Amino acid sequence: HNINIDVRYIPTFEEWMALEDGAGWNLEADGVYMRIVMYRDDNRLNPLQPGAYFMTMELHSEEDEVRSHFLEEDRDNWKALWPDRMKKAHEWRAKDEAEARAKGYQIDTDYQDP
């Protein structure tokens, strides 16, 4: 799954229950990347009964994180490929943000990418 939830947003109970199994959060500070993923216990999905969740946490260095965005055969050459990948990523983000604005969403333009 590649679901990323804004860590500042507190979902309603209904939104929380509607999240797909494997919803996650990506965090970064000082070149350390952390991915937290939530999994539900399939045997405890009744919203009127106590539930159970399993959480995983992965820590990665900045280089490991960047290299993971490339196919295995390209990872040794990631530094040469990174500028083009970032250019495409910025183009995709601009497109996605334009579509979100057209739907009435507000974009946090003060956020600085790591």
CSV table of C-alpha atoms in Angstrom, one decimal:
chain,number,residue,atom,x,y,z
A,1,HIS,CA,0.0,0.0,0.0
A,2,ASN,CA,1.1,3.5,-0.6
A,3,ILE,CA,-1.3,5.4,1.6
A,4,ASN,CA,0.2,8.5,3.3
A,5,ILE,CA,-1.9,10.3,5.9
A,6,ASP,CA,-1.1,13.8,7.1
A,7,VAL,CA,0.3,13.3,10.6
A,8,ARG,CA,-1.4,16.5,11.8
A,9,TYR,CA,-4.9,15.3,10.8
A,10,ILE,CA,-7.0,13.5,13.4
A,11,PRO,CA,-9.5,11.3,11.6
A,12,THR,CA,-13.1,10.9,12.8
A,13,PHE,CA,-14.0,7.4,14.0
A,14,GLU,CA,-15.7,6.7,10.7
A,15,GLU,CA,-12.7,7.8,8.8
A,16,TRP,CA,-10.4,5.8,11.0
A,17,MET,CA,-12.5,2.6,10.4
A,18,ALA,CA,-12.6,3.3,6.7
A,19,LEU,CA,-8.8,3.4,6.4
A,20,GLU,CA,-7.3,0.5,4.4
A,21,ASP,CA,-5.2,-2.1,6.2
A,22,GLY,CA,-1.6,-1.0,5.8
A,23,ALA,CA,-2.3,2.8,6.1
A,24,GLY,CA,1.0,4.6,6.9
A,25,TRP,CA,2.8,7.7,7.8
A,26,ASN,CA,6.2,8.8,6.4
A,27,LEU,CA,8.3,11.1,8.6
A,28,GLU,CA,11.7,12.7,8.2
A,29,ALA,CA,14.0,14.6,10.5
A,30,ASP,CA,17.7,15.4,10.2
A,31,GLY,CA,18.2,12.8,7.4
A,32,VAL,CA,16.5,10.0,9.2
A,33,TYR,CA,13.4,8.5,7.6
A,34,MET,CA,10.7,6.7,9.5
A,35,ARG,CA,7.8,4.8,8.1
A,36,ILE,CA,5.0,3.8,10.5
A,37,VAL,CA,2.4,1.4,9.1
A,38,MET,CA,-0.8,0.3,10.8
A,39,TYR,CA,-2.4,-3.1,10.3
A,40,ARG,CA,-5.8,-4.2,11.8
A,41,ASP,CA,-6.4,-7.6,13.4
A,42,ASP,CA,-8.9,-9.1,11.0
A,43,ASN,CA,-10.5,-11.0,13.9
A,44,ARG,CA,-11.4,-7.8,15.7
A,45,LEU,CA,-13.1,-5.6,13.2
A,46,ASN,CA,-16.5,-5.1,15.0
A,47,PRO,CA,-16.6,-1.3,15.8
A,48,LEU,CA,-18.7,-2.0,18.9
A,49,GLN,CA,-16.0,-4.3,20.4
A,50,PRO,CA,-12.3,-3.6,21.4
A,51,GLY,CA,-10.0,-3.8,18.4
A,52,ALA,CA,-6.4,-4.6,17.9
A,53,TYR,CA,-3.8,-3.1,15.7
A,54,PHE,CA,-0.3,-4.0,14.8
A,55,MET,CA,2.2,-1.3,14.1
A,56,THR,CA,5.5,-1.5,12.2
A,57,MET,CA,8.2,1.1,12.3
A,58,GLU,CA,11.1,1.2,9.8
A,59,LEU,CA,14.1,3.6,10.1
A,60,HIS,CA,16.2,4.4,7.1
A,61,SER,CA,19.2,6.7,6.3
A,62,GLU,CA,18.7,9.3,3.7
A,63,GLU,CA,20.8,7.4,1.2
A,64,ASP,CA,18.8,4.2,1.8
A,65,GLU,CA,15.5,6.1,1.4
A,66,VAL,CA,16.6,7.7,-1.9
A,67,ARG,CA,18.0,4.4,-3.3
A,68,SER,CA,14.7,2.6,-2.5
A,69,HIS,CA,13.0,4.8,-5.2
A,70,PHE,CA,15.0,3.0,-7.9
A,71,LEU,CA,14.8,-0.5,-9.4
A,72,GLU,CA,17.4,-2.8,-8.0
A,73,GLU,CA,19.5,-2.6,-11.2
A,74,ASP,CA,19.6,1.2,-11.0
A,75,ARG,CA,20.5,1.6,-7.3
A,76,ASP,CA,24.3,1.6,-7.8
A,77,ASN,CA,23.8,4.6,-10.2
A,78,TRP,CA,21.2,6.4,-8.2
A,79,LYS,CA,23.2,9.6,-7.8
A,80,ALA,CA,23.3,10.2,-11.6
A,81,LEU,CA,19.6,9.3,-12.0
A,82,TRP,CA,18.4,11.4,-9.0
A,83,PRO,CA,18.1,14.8,-10.7
A,84,ASP,CA,15.9,13.5,-13.5
A,85,ARG,CA,13.8,11.6,-10.9
A,86,MET,CA,13.3,14.7,-8.8
A,87,LYS,CA,12.4,16.8,-11.9
A,88,LYS,CA,9.6,14.3,-12.7
A,89,ALA,CA,8.5,14.1,-9.1
A,90,HIS,CA,8.1,17.9,-9.0
A,91,GLU,CA,6.1,17.8,-12.2
A,92,TRP,CA,3.8,15.0,-10.8
A,93,ARG,CA,3.4,17.0,-7.6
A,94,ALA,CA,2.5,20.2,-9.4
A,95,LYS,CA,-0.1,18.3,-11.4
A,96,ASP,CA,-1.6,16.6,-8.4
A,97,GLU,CA,-1.7,19.9,-6.5
A,98,ALA,CA,-3.4,21.7,-9.4
A,99,GLU,CA,-6.0,18.9,-9.5
A,100,ALA,CA,-6.5,19.1,-5.7
A,101,ARG,CA,-7.0,22.9,-5.9
A,102,ALA,CA,-9.6,22.5,-8.7
A,103,LYS,CA,-11.5,20.2,-6.2
A,104,GLY,CA,-11.4,22.9,-3.5
A,105,TYR,CA,-8.5,21.6,-1.4
A,106,GLN,CA,-6.1,24.0,0.2
A,107,ILE,CA,-2.4,23.3,-0.3
A,108,ASP,CA,0.1,24.1,2.5
A,109,THR,CA,2.7,26.1,0.5
A,110,ASP,CA,4.8,26.8,3.5
A,111,TYR,CA,5.9,23.2,3.9
A,112,GLN,CA,9.5,22.6,3.0
A,113,ASP,CA,10.4,19.2,1.6
A,114,PRO,CA,13.3,17.5,3.3
